[in-house]
Structures are given as C-alpha cells and as structure tokens.
GROMACS .gro file of C-alpha atoms in nm:
model
  349
    1UNK     CA    1  -0.003   0.014  -0.007
    2UNK     CA    2   0.123   0.355  -0.080
    3UNK     CA    3   0.274   0.547   0.225
    4UNK     CA    4   0.006   0.817   0.171
    5UNK     CA    5  -0.294   0.650   0.132
    6UNK     CA    6  -0.164   0.465   0.459
    7UNK     CA    7  -0.133   0.763   0.639
    8UNK     CA    8  -0.488   0.906   0.539
    9UNK     CA    9  -0.622   0.590   0.643
   10UNK     CA   10  -0.485   0.607   1.021
   11UNK     CA   11  -0.659   1.016   0.980
   12UNK     CA   12  -0.993   0.829   0.946
   13UNK     CA   13  -0.959   0.596   1.215
   14UNK     CA   14  -0.867   0.879   1.465
   15UNK     CA   15  -1.225   0.982   1.618
   16UNK     CA   16  -1.362   1.348   1.530
   17UNK     CA   17  -1.651   1.588   1.533
   18UNK     CA   18  -1.904   1.516   1.287
   19UNK     CA   19  -1.857   1.872   1.160
   20UNK     CA   20  -1.534   1.791   1.043
   21UNK     CA   21  -1.439   1.678   0.687
   22UNK     CA   22  -1.175   1.513   0.493
   23UNK     CA   23  -1.074   1.747   0.134
   24UNK     CA   24  -1.220   1.544  -0.175
   25UNK     CA   25  -0.857   1.460  -0.274
   26UNK     CA   26  -0.854   1.298   0.024
   27UNK     CA   27  -1.136   1.104  -0.007
   28UNK     CA   28  -1.066   1.012  -0.377
   29UNK     CA   29  -0.763   0.880  -0.267
   30UNK     CA   30  -0.931   0.628  -0.044
   31UNK     CA   31  -1.247   0.502  -0.215
   32UNK     CA   32  -1.252   0.629  -0.559
   33UNK     CA   33  -1.512   0.328  -0.688
   34UNK     CA   34  -1.738   0.425  -0.397
   35UNK     CA   35  -1.779   0.790  -0.468
   36UNK     CA   36  -1.823   0.724  -0.780
   37UNK     CA   37  -2.138   0.491  -0.754
   38UNK     CA   38  -2.288   0.732  -0.510
   39UNK     CA   39  -2.259   0.994  -0.672
   40UNK     CA   40  -2.446   0.801  -0.975
   41UNK     CA   41  -2.666   0.674  -0.756
   42UNK     CA   42  -2.791   1.028  -0.623
   43UNK     CA   43  -2.817   1.194  -0.954
   44UNK     CA   44  -3.060   0.895  -1.038
   45UNK     CA   45  -3.287   0.995  -0.780
   46UNK     CA   46  -3.302   1.368  -0.858
   47UNK     CA   47  -3.564   1.463  -1.020
   48UNK     CA   48  -3.701   1.719  -1.278
   49UNK     CA   49  -3.646   2.118  -1.127
   50UNK     CA   50  -4.042   2.234  -1.053
   51UNK     CA   51  -4.094   2.584  -1.172
   52UNK     CA   52  -4.198   2.858  -0.862
   53UNK     CA   53  -4.539   2.862  -0.787
   54UNK     CA   54  -4.761   3.148  -0.980
   55UNK     CA   55  -4.694   3.467  -0.800
   56UNK     CA   56  -4.419   3.383  -0.666
   57UNK     CA   57  -4.099   3.572  -0.873
   58UNK     CA   58  -3.735   3.451  -0.823
   59UNK     CA   59  -3.549   3.654  -0.648
   60UNK     CA   60  -3.318   3.860  -0.888
   61UNK     CA   61  -2.957   3.988  -0.871
   62UNK     CA   62  -2.953   4.377  -0.825
   63UNK     CA   63  -2.656   4.566  -0.821
   64UNK     CA   64  -2.552   4.723  -0.515
   65UNK     CA   65  -2.637   5.089  -0.427
   66UNK     CA   66  -2.349   5.107  -0.151
   67UNK     CA   67  -2.096   5.386  -0.166
   68UNK     CA   68  -1.675   5.373  -0.163
   69UNK     CA   69  -1.602   5.555   0.148
   70UNK     CA   70  -1.324   5.800   0.113
   71UNK     CA   71  -1.136   6.030   0.286
   72UNK     CA   72  -0.952   6.374   0.150
   73UNK     CA   73  -0.569   6.356   0.209
   74UNK     CA   74  -0.406   6.686   0.306
   75UNK     CA   75  -0.099   6.775   0.425
   76UNK     CA   76  -0.060   7.017   0.682
   77UNK     CA   77   0.250   7.236   0.778
   78UNK     CA   78   0.348   7.291   1.171
   79UNK     CA   79   0.569   7.600   1.079
   80UNK     CA   80   0.769   7.705   1.396
   81UNK     CA   81   0.992   7.965   1.530
   82UNK     CA   82   1.229   7.827   1.774
   83UNK     CA   83   1.357   7.914   2.136
   84UNK     CA   84   1.576   8.241   2.066
   85UNK     CA   85   1.683   8.242   2.449
   86UNK     CA   86   1.745   7.974   2.735
   87UNK     CA   87   1.394   7.939   3.003
   88UNK     CA   88   1.449   8.175   3.308
   89UNK     CA   89   1.558   8.004   3.645
   90UNK     CA   90   1.377   7.827   3.897
   91UNK     CA   91   1.414   7.963   4.261
   92UNK     CA   92   1.619   7.677   4.329
   93UNK     CA   93   1.870   7.678   4.036
   94UNK     CA   94   1.893   8.076   4.114
   95UNK     CA   95   2.010   7.972   4.496
   96UNK     CA   96   2.169   7.661   4.403
   97UNK     CA   97   2.395   7.885   4.132
   98UNK     CA   98   2.466   8.126   4.386
   99UNK     CA   99   2.556   7.910   4.644
  100UNK     CA  100   2.810   7.741   4.406
  101UNK     CA  101   2.956   8.073   4.340
  102UNK     CA  102   3.011   8.180   4.688
  103UNK     CA  103   3.150   7.850   4.749
  104UNK     CA  104   3.385   7.904   4.475
  105UNK     CA  105   3.528   8.229   4.641
  106UNK     CA  106   3.569   8.059   4.971
  107UNK     CA  107   3.763   7.719   4.795
  108UNK     CA  108   3.970   7.934   4.567
  109UNK     CA  109   4.333   8.106   4.639
  110UNK     CA  110   4.332   8.521   4.751
  111UNK     CA  111   4.319   8.705   4.475
  112UNK     CA  112   4.717   8.868   4.413
  113UNK     CA  113   4.624   9.202   4.361
  114UNK     CA  114   4.983   9.335   4.285
  115UNK     CA  115   5.033   9.049   4.000
  116UNK     CA  116   4.759   9.274   3.794
  117UNK     CA  117   4.774   9.597   3.913
  118UNK     CA  118   5.134   9.778   3.963
  119UNK     CA  119   5.080  10.018   4.275
  120UNK     CA  120   4.956  10.363   4.222
  121UNK     CA  121   4.828  10.349   3.913
  122UNK     CA  122   4.472  10.429   3.730
  123UNK     CA  123   4.400  10.020   3.719
  124UNK     CA  124   4.509   9.988   4.081
  125UNK     CA  125   4.320  10.315   4.221
  126UNK     CA  126   3.972  10.190   4.060
  127UNK     CA  127   4.046   9.804   4.205
  128UNK     CA  128   4.094   9.931   4.555
  129UNK     CA  129   3.736  10.123   4.478
  130UNK     CA  130   3.531   9.852   4.366
  131UNK     CA  131   3.684   9.564   4.645
  132UNK     CA  132   3.586   9.831   4.891
  133UNK     CA  133   3.233   9.823   4.772
  134UNK     CA  134   3.159   9.459   4.695
  135UNK     CA  135   3.459   9.316   4.925
  136UNK     CA  136   3.547   9.007   4.721
  137UNK     CA  137   3.692   8.956   4.391
  138UNK     CA  138   3.348   8.834   4.208
  139UNK     CA  139   3.156   9.078   4.041
  140UNK     CA  140   2.827   8.890   4.039
  141UNK     CA  141   2.795   8.721   4.408
  142UNK     CA  142   2.652   9.024   4.607
  143UNK     CA  143   2.854   9.165   4.903
  144UNK     CA  144   3.006   8.901   5.014
  145UNK     CA  145   3.401   8.841   5.192
  146UNK     CA  146   3.490   8.479   5.225
  147UNK     CA  147   3.799   8.537   5.424
  148UNK     CA  148   3.582   8.700   5.693
  149UNK     CA  149   3.447   8.609   6.035
  150UNK     CA  150   3.085   8.540   5.823
  151UNK     CA  151   3.266   8.338   5.537
  152UNK     CA  152   3.071   8.054   5.653
  153UNK     CA  153   2.728   8.235   5.526
  154UNK     CA  154   2.725   8.198   5.189
  155UNK     CA  155   2.397   8.063   5.135
  156UNK     CA  156   2.109   8.333   4.966
  157UNK     CA  157   1.869   8.424   5.254
  158UNK     CA  158   1.475   8.465   5.161
  159UNK     CA  159   1.371   8.771   5.000
  160UNK     CA  160   1.732   8.855   4.911
  161UNK     CA  161   1.818   9.003   4.550
  162UNK     CA  162   2.174   8.851   4.496
  163UNK     CA  163   2.043   8.541   4.332
  164UNK     CA  164   1.822   8.747   4.048
  165UNK     CA  165   1.986   8.748   3.711
  166UNK     CA  166   1.869   9.096   3.659
  167UNK     CA  167   2.067   9.201   3.994
  168UNK     CA  168   2.364   9.040   3.878
  169UNK     CA  169   2.306   9.178   3.535
  170UNK     CA  170   2.307   9.544   3.699
  171UNK     CA  171   2.610   9.426   3.917
  172UNK     CA  172   2.846   9.332   3.651
  173UNK     CA  173   2.727   9.688   3.456
  174UNK     CA  174   2.775   9.894   3.769
  175UNK     CA  175   3.152   9.727   3.765
  176UNK     CA  176   3.215   9.760   3.398
  177UNK     CA  177   3.162  10.118   3.457
  178UNK     CA  178   3.532  10.267   3.530
  179UNK     CA  179   3.583  10.563   3.691
  180UNK     CA  180   3.914  10.744   3.666
  181UNK     CA  181   4.001  11.084   3.787
  182UNK     CA  182   4.179  11.309   3.543
  183UNK     CA  183   4.458  11.437   3.833
  184UNK     CA  184   4.675  11.196   3.971
  185UNK     CA  185   4.451  11.028   4.158
  186UNK     CA  186   4.346  11.286   4.398
  187UNK     CA  187   4.053  11.269   4.620
  188UNK     CA  188   3.778  11.516   4.489
  189UNK     CA  189   3.912  11.544   4.123
  190UNK     CA  190   3.682  11.530   3.874
  191UNK     CA  191   3.573  11.129   3.746
  192UNK     CA  192   3.544  11.029   3.405
  193UNK     CA  193   3.277  10.764   3.327
  194UNK     CA  194   3.265  10.532   3.005
  195UNK     CA  195   2.955  10.431   2.900
  196UNK     CA  196   2.877  10.060   2.886
  197UNK     CA  197   2.653   9.905   2.659
  198UNK     CA  198   2.360   9.724   2.811
  199UNK     CA  199   2.218   9.370   2.662
  200UNK     CA  200   1.871   9.356   2.509
  201UNK     CA  201   1.589   9.291   2.766
  202UNK     CA  202   1.434   8.950   2.777
  203UNK     CA  203   1.094   9.105   2.723
  204UNK     CA  204   1.055   9.278   2.410
  205UNK     CA  205   0.824   9.540   2.311
  206UNK     CA  206   0.575   9.294   2.150
  207UNK     CA  207   0.517   9.128   2.461
  208UNK     CA  208   0.405   9.403   2.635
  209UNK     CA  209   0.163   9.472   2.400
  210UNK     CA  210   0.024   9.151   2.291
  211UNK     CA  211   0.105   9.157   1.947
  212UNK     CA  212   0.074   8.769   1.849
  213UNK     CA  213   0.193   8.857   1.467
  214UNK     CA  214   0.515   8.961   1.603
  215UNK     CA  215   0.822   8.681   1.596
  216UNK     CA  216   0.979   8.920   1.857
  217UNK     CA  217   0.790   8.769   2.129
  218UNK     CA  218   0.802   8.525   2.397
  219UNK     CA  219   1.187   8.462   2.309
  220UNK     CA  220   1.219   8.154   2.533
  221UNK     CA  221   0.913   7.968   2.354
  222UNK     CA  222   0.842   7.770   2.027
  223UNK     CA  223   0.590   7.962   1.815
  224UNK     CA  224   0.348   7.810   1.560
  225UNK     CA  225   0.169   7.987   1.265
  226UNK     CA  226  -0.181   7.949   1.268
  227UNK     CA  227  -0.416   8.097   0.998
  228UNK     CA  228  -0.813   8.153   1.022
  229UNK     CA  229  -0.996   8.041   0.725
  230UNK     CA  230  -1.296   8.186   0.624
  231UNK     CA  231  -1.503   7.944   0.816
  232UNK     CA  232  -1.390   8.178   1.125
  233UNK     CA  233  -1.166   7.837   1.218
  234UNK     CA  234  -0.812   7.868   1.308
  235UNK     CA  235  -0.576   7.590   1.193
  236UNK     CA  236  -0.271   7.516   1.062
  237UNK     CA  237  -0.174   7.602   0.673
  238UNK     CA  238  -0.302   7.279   0.486
  239UNK     CA  239  -0.375   7.203   0.167
  240UNK     CA  240  -0.489   6.869  -0.009
  241UNK     CA  241  -0.244   6.692  -0.220
  242UNK     CA  242  -0.202   6.793  -0.604
  243UNK     CA  243  -0.140   6.511  -0.881
  244UNK     CA  244   0.114   6.256  -0.721
  245UNK     CA  245   0.331   6.500  -0.545
  246UNK     CA  246   0.494   6.419  -0.214
  247UNK     CA  247   0.396   6.570   0.161
  248UNK     CA  248   0.724   6.727   0.148
  249UNK     CA  249   0.683   6.877  -0.199
  250UNK     CA  250   0.262   6.982  -0.090
  251UNK     CA  251   0.447   7.208   0.267
  252UNK     CA  252   0.683   7.390   0.043
  253UNK     CA  253   0.388   7.496  -0.197
  254UNK     CA  254   0.107   7.549   0.114
  255UNK     CA  255   0.348   7.775   0.263
  256UNK     CA  256   0.397   7.996  -0.045
  257UNK     CA  257   0.040   7.984  -0.143
  258UNK     CA  258  -0.057   8.112   0.209
  259UNK     CA  259   0.228   8.279   0.381
  260UNK     CA  260   0.358   8.429   0.060
  261UNK     CA  261   0.709   8.475  -0.097
  262UNK     CA  262   0.863   8.677   0.190
  263UNK     CA  263   0.952   8.390   0.434
  264UNK     CA  264   1.249   8.163   0.417
  265UNK     CA  265   1.159   7.846   0.531
  266UNK     CA  266   1.289   7.515   0.569
  267UNK     CA  267   1.080   7.145   0.578
  268UNK     CA  268   1.287   6.931   0.849
  269UNK     CA  269   1.249   6.559   0.628
  270UNK     CA  270   0.985   6.376   0.455
  271UNK     CA  271   0.840   6.194   0.726
  272UNK     CA  272   0.536   6.361   0.901
  273UNK     CA  273   0.539   6.433   1.269
  274UNK     CA  274   0.143   6.247   1.320
  275UNK     CA  275  -0.178   6.232   1.159
  276UNK     CA  276  -0.498   6.338   1.243
  277UNK     CA  277  -0.851   6.211   1.104
  278UNK     CA  278  -1.126   6.489   1.112
  279UNK     CA  279  -1.447   6.324   1.032
  280UNK     CA  280  -1.726   6.533   0.887
  281UNK     CA  281  -2.063   6.554   1.051
  282UNK     CA  282  -2.220   6.480   0.775
  283UNK     CA  283  -2.069   6.223   0.491
  284UNK     CA  284  -2.060   6.452   0.202
  285UNK     CA  285  -2.210   6.166  -0.069
  286UNK     CA  286  -2.160   6.164  -0.484
  287UNK     CA  287  -2.375   5.893  -0.638
  288UNK     CA  288  -2.245   6.013  -0.986
  289UNK     CA  289  -1.914   5.863  -0.867
  290UNK     CA  290  -2.034   5.595  -0.609
  291UNK     CA  291  -1.826   5.793  -0.292
  292UNK     CA  292  -1.912   5.886   0.020
  293UNK     CA  293  -1.607   6.117   0.190
  294UNK     CA  294  -1.634   6.074   0.544
  295UNK     CA  295  -1.359   6.360   0.619
  296UNK     CA  296  -0.989   6.474   0.577
  297UNK     CA  297  -0.674   6.287   0.703
  298UNK     CA  298  -0.400   6.567   0.791
  299UNK     CA  299  -0.062   6.454   0.764
  300UNK     CA  300   0.179   6.710   0.954
  301UNK     CA  301   0.493   6.826   0.843
  302UNK     CA  302   0.762   7.002   1.030
  303UNK     CA  303   0.892   7.366   0.915
  304UNK     CA  304   1.110   7.605   1.058
  305UNK     CA  305   1.057   7.946   0.998
  306UNK     CA  306   1.500   8.143   0.965
  307UNK     CA  307   1.353   8.508   0.799
  308UNK     CA  308   1.081   8.717   0.716
  309UNK     CA  309   0.724   8.724   0.782
  310UNK     CA  310   0.404   8.592   0.683
  311UNK     CA  311   0.191   8.802   0.401
  312UNK     CA  312  -0.182   8.660   0.338
  313UNK     CA  313  -0.188   8.934   0.098
  314UNK     CA  314  -0.215   8.739  -0.197
  315UNK     CA  315  -0.299   8.399  -0.045
  316UNK     CA  316  -0.520   8.113  -0.279
  317UNK     CA  317  -0.696   7.953  -0.021
  318UNK     CA  318  -0.952   8.255   0.112
  319UNK     CA  319  -0.773   8.318   0.437
  320UNK     CA  320  -0.804   8.624   0.672
  321UNK     CA  321  -0.562   8.622   0.951
  322UNK     CA  322  -0.287   8.462   1.080
  323UNK     CA  323  -0.076   8.441   1.468
  324UNK     CA  324   0.230   8.314   1.582
  325UNK     CA  325   0.150   8.128   1.909
  326UNK     CA  326   0.272   7.912   2.209
  327UNK     CA  327   0.127   7.577   2.266
  328UNK     CA  328  -0.058   7.681   2.585
  329UNK     CA  329  -0.199   8.011   2.308
  330UNK     CA  330  -0.307   7.756   2.081
  331UNK     CA  331  -0.568   7.585   2.318
  332UNK     CA  332  -0.740   7.863   2.338
  333UNK     CA  333  -0.768   7.928   1.932
  334UNK     CA  334  -0.826   7.585   1.796
  335UNK     CA  335  -1.144   7.384   1.807
  336UNK     CA  336  -1.135   7.088   2.139
  337UNK     CA  337  -1.094   6.794   1.890
  338UNK     CA  338  -0.851   6.981   1.723
  339UNK     CA  339  -0.633   7.050   1.986
  340UNK     CA  340  -0.722   6.722   2.177
  341UNK     CA  341  -0.540   6.582   1.823
  342UNK     CA  342  -0.244   6.820   1.805
  343UNK     CA  343  -0.092   6.871   2.161
  344UNK     CA  344   0.124   6.585   2.202
  345UNK     CA  345   0.322   6.689   1.871
  346UNK     CA  346   0.384   7.076   1.974
  347UNK     CA  347   0.698   7.162   2.189
  348UNK     CA  348   0.627   7.263   2.552
  349UNK     CA  349   0.834   7.541   2.537
   0.00000   0.00000   0.00000
C-alpha cells in the first residue's frame, strides 16, 4: 500500500467531531470507486426541477447601491520659530548657582592684587574702589567676603536679590563702569565715566503690547503659525495633495500659497510628525462617482522659519488672518477636537 494512503487511513480512524470533513482529494484516494457509484445513484434519484409557484418571482441579482468610503488626504505644515533664549531659572536653581559661586570664592586662593595691578596706577585705584564696595573679587555674588568671620554664611537668604539674574546683570554693569580721576589720583578730582552698552531685555515690546503677529515675542518659547480660514476656524496651513506630489513638496507649496514669498522656510524631513483624521458631521455623498467622503486625513510636516514674515495679501485659500502662538495659546483658539489631536505633537517650550 502506498505510504500516502496509509497515512490518510490512519487519520480517518481517529475519532473527530461530526462537523469535521476531509478534503476531496483525500476521499478520492481512499474510496475512488465508492464515491463514483454514490454520486451516480444520487443523480438518478434527483427529479426534474419544478418551476416556482405562480405569483412568486425568483430573486434577482440587483446591483449594490452602497457607496465607496473615502477620505481627503491633506498635508498640514507646523511652521515654527524655535526658542531664541534659554528659559528662566527656577528659584531653586538661582539659589543653587549663587551658592556654588560663593563656595568657589571660599575654596579658591586669594586674589593676588599686585600681580595684575601696579601700585599707584589708575587700574589699582579703580580696583581699590570696587573691592571696597563688594568685598570680593567676584562681581556677581553680592557683598560677600569669603575670608571674614561670616564667610561660612554663603547661602542666599529669603527675599535676597543677589540670586536674581537681573540683579547680577546690574552688578556687572556697575562694575564695568570705569571711573578714572583726571588728576593724579587725587580725591575730589573730576571723574570720567565710560559708557557701557547694556544687554537687550528678555521681554520685548511685542510682549508688552501682546502683538501675536510678531516673531519678536516669547523668545523663550516655540511659536507656531496658525491661519484663520473663511469660516472663522483657526488651523495650521494645509491643503490637499495635487497629483502625485509628496508631502514634502506639498508642504513647500502650501507655505508659498498661504504665507507668500517673504518667508525663508525649511521643511524638516520627508516623514510627517503625525496624522489626524477629522470626520465630517455629515458625510459628503457623490452618487455619480459612488463615493462617500467621510472626512479629511491631515499629515503634519515640520517646518522652521529662519527669516521673513507671513503675508496673506495674495493667498490662494481665502485666509483672513494669522498668528504666531505658543502651545498654551493654541489651546485657546483651536477647536477642542483639533487641540486634542495635536497637543502631543507640539513642543512645550
């Protein structure tokens, strides 16, 4: 007996549920003549097919009226301006850094005055004036003497201003002002002060007036460009794909069509940051094309603005306004479902 038939016979001998069947090939290999005779006998007992009773029509195969479900694919650009300044320090960080600076004064060797200044020179006179005021060679740790009896008390006190960056900047500016007498170091002689350039403030004029269209605001945060459509909805610049263009190419085209040519931008990469399916409240049906549009699928591309400003004067999408907003500000202008879909993609600062 062939080995294949022996294996099949063993399988048949095993008990199995009634609803388990063997394939037709296996049955033919086991009982080819029995199956053929059974089929002939069954055909002989089958009578002619009777017509359906009168008044009862046969079911007809009618074409399906179901519509094909589709979504509009759109590219959306999250154009951002990165932070230009470091963030503000926390109170703990301010106190810690001041403590480290004062500790360094205690551990470092004493300042060798005559190694840097010759006795009786204008630099030596200026040094004596400044060291008398602050009592330490360091210029930004307040009035502190590491070698005095109170040198151990180098921690910042409650309400003290020495740890504030603004106070340290003012101390550095006062120290940079050089006062040199016109005489030979005589007291009461006319003093000449050199003008010192002050650093730019961390809070700009746009911050004070609340100008959300300016890029010179919230210099410690990331700002995102949002535009207002004709229906009043705020959203990121977006548009559908044209032909076989990629998301990267579509993002570049969208920025030109919405913000104009006065922006120097850069689309970062070819892979989207994320996607968002926005379903319509009422699907749009097109019976001629047998299509039912359920909503829109947005793919977010990351972009950076390096120079310029948005200009909606000649935009091709009917946009009416734009803003540069941080993440917490976007929550106030976006729709709740739009904010819920994009909040995890946006940068915290």
